[in-house]
Tab-separated table of C-alpha atoms in Angstrom:
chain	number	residue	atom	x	y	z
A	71	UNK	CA	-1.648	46.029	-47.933
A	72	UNK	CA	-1.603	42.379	-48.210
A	73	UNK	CA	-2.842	39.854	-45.090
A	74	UNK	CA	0.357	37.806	-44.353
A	75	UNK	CA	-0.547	34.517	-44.143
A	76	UNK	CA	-0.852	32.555	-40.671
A	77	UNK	CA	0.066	29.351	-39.627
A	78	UNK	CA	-1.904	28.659	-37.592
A	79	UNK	CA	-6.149	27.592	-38.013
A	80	UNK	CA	-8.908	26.934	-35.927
A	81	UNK	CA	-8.736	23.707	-34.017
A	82	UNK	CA	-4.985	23.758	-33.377
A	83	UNK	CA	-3.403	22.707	-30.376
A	84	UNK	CA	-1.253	25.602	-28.917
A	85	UNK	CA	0.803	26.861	-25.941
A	86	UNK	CA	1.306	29.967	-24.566
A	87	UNK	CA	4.465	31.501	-24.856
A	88	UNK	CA	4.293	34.385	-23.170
A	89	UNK	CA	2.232	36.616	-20.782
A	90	UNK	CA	0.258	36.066	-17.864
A	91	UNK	CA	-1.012	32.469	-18.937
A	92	UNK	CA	2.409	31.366	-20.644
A	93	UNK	CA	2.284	27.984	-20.575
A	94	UNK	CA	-0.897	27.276	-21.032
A	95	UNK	CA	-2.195	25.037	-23.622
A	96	UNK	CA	-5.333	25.531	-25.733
A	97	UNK	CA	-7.207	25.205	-28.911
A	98	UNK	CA	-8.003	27.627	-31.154
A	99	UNK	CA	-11.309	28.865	-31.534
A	100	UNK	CA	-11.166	31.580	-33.730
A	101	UNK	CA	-8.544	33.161	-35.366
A	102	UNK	CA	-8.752	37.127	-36.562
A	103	UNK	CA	-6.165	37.352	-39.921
A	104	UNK	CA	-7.283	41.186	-39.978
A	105	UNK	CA	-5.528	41.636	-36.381
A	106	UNK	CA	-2.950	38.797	-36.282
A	107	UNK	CA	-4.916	37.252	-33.107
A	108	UNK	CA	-6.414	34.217	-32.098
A	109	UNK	CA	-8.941	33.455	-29.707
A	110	UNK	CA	-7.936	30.231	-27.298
A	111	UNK	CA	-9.573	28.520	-25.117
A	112	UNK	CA	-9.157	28.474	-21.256
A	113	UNK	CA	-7.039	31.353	-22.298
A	114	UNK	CA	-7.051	35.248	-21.318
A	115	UNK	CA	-10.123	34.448	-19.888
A	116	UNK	CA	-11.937	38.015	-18.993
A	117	UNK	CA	-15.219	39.032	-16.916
A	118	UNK	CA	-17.270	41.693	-18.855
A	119	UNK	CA	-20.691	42.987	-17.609
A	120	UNK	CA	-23.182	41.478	-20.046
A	121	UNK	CA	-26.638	42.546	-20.943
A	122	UNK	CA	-29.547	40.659	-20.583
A	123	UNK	CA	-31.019	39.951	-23.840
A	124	UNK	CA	-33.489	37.328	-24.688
A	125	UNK	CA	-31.407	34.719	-25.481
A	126	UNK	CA	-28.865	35.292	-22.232
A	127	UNK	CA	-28.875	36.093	-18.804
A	128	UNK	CA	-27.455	39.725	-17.768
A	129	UNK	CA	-24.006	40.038	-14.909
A	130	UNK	CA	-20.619	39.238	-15.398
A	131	UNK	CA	-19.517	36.726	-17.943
A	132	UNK	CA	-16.026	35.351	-17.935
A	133	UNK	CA	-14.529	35.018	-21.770
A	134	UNK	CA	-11.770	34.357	-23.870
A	135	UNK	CA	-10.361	37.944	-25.167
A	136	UNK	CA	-8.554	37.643	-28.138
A	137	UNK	CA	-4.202	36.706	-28.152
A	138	UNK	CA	-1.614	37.497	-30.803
A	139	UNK	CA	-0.399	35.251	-32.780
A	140	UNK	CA	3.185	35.992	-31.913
A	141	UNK	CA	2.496	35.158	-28.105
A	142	UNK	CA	1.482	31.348	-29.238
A	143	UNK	CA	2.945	28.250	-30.785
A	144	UNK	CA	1.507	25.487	-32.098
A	145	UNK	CA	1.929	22.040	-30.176
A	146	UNK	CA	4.451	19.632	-31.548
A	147	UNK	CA	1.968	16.190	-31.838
A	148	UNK	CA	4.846	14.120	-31.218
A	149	UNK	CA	5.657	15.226	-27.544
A	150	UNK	CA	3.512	18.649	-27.187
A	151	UNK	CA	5.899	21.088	-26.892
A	152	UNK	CA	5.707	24.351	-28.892
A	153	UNK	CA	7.125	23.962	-32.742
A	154	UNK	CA	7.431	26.575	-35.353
A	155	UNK	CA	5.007	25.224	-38.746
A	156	UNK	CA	6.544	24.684	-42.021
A	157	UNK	CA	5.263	22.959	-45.072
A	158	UNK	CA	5.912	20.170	-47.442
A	159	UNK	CA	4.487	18.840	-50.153
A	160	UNK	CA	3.822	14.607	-50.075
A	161	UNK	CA	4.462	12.334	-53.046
A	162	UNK	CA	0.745	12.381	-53.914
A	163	UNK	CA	1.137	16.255	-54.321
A	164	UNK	CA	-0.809	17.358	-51.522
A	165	UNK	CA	0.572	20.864	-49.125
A	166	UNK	CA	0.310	19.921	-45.425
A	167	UNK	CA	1.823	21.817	-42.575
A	168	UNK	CA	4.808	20.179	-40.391
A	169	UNK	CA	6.492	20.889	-37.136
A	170	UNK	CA	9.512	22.092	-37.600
A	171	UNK	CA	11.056	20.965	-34.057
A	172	UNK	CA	10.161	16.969	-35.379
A	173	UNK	CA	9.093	17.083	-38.613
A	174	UNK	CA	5.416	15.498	-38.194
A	175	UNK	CA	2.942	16.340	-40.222
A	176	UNK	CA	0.329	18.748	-38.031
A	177	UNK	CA	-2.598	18.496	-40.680
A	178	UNK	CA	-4.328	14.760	-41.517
């Protein structure tokens, strides 16, 4: 079975759509194709107990836990609210992604 392809990449603005931090806005910092999630900052932030190793301290360590990709949207860089990604191709032949709720381009 094939990956389906995401529209989203690391670095993207997003909000939340729903959940407990809908609303929320974020950038990507990683995004899982296998799973269809995302991990953004600032959000689903949850405390594990970490062990101490020799590069970090042992307790509890509040992280980012992974999203789906359905529960986010990516920010609209004319006004930031969420937009659905499309793409077009420009005169000089090159693929960029656009928001569909304005039309800007979302890549530079």
């Amino acid at each position: 079975m094939s990956q389906p392809k995401l529209k989203v990449k690391k670095g993207d603005r997003v909000v939340v759509l729903t959940g407990r931090d809908k609303g929320k806005r974020g950038e990507i910092l990683q995004v899982i194709p296998s799973e269809n999630r995302a991990v953004v900052q600032g959000v689903n932030v949850v405390r594990r107990h970490q062990k101490q190793t020799a590069q970090q301290e042992g307790g509890i360590v509040a992280k980012e836990a992974s999203i789906h990709i359905s529960n986010i949207a990516v920010e609209d860089p004319s006004d930031g609210s969420p937009s659905r990604v499309g793409y077009k191709f420009l005169d000089d032949g090159r693929k960029v992604r656009v928001a569909k709720r304005s039309g800007e381009t979302i890549d530079d």
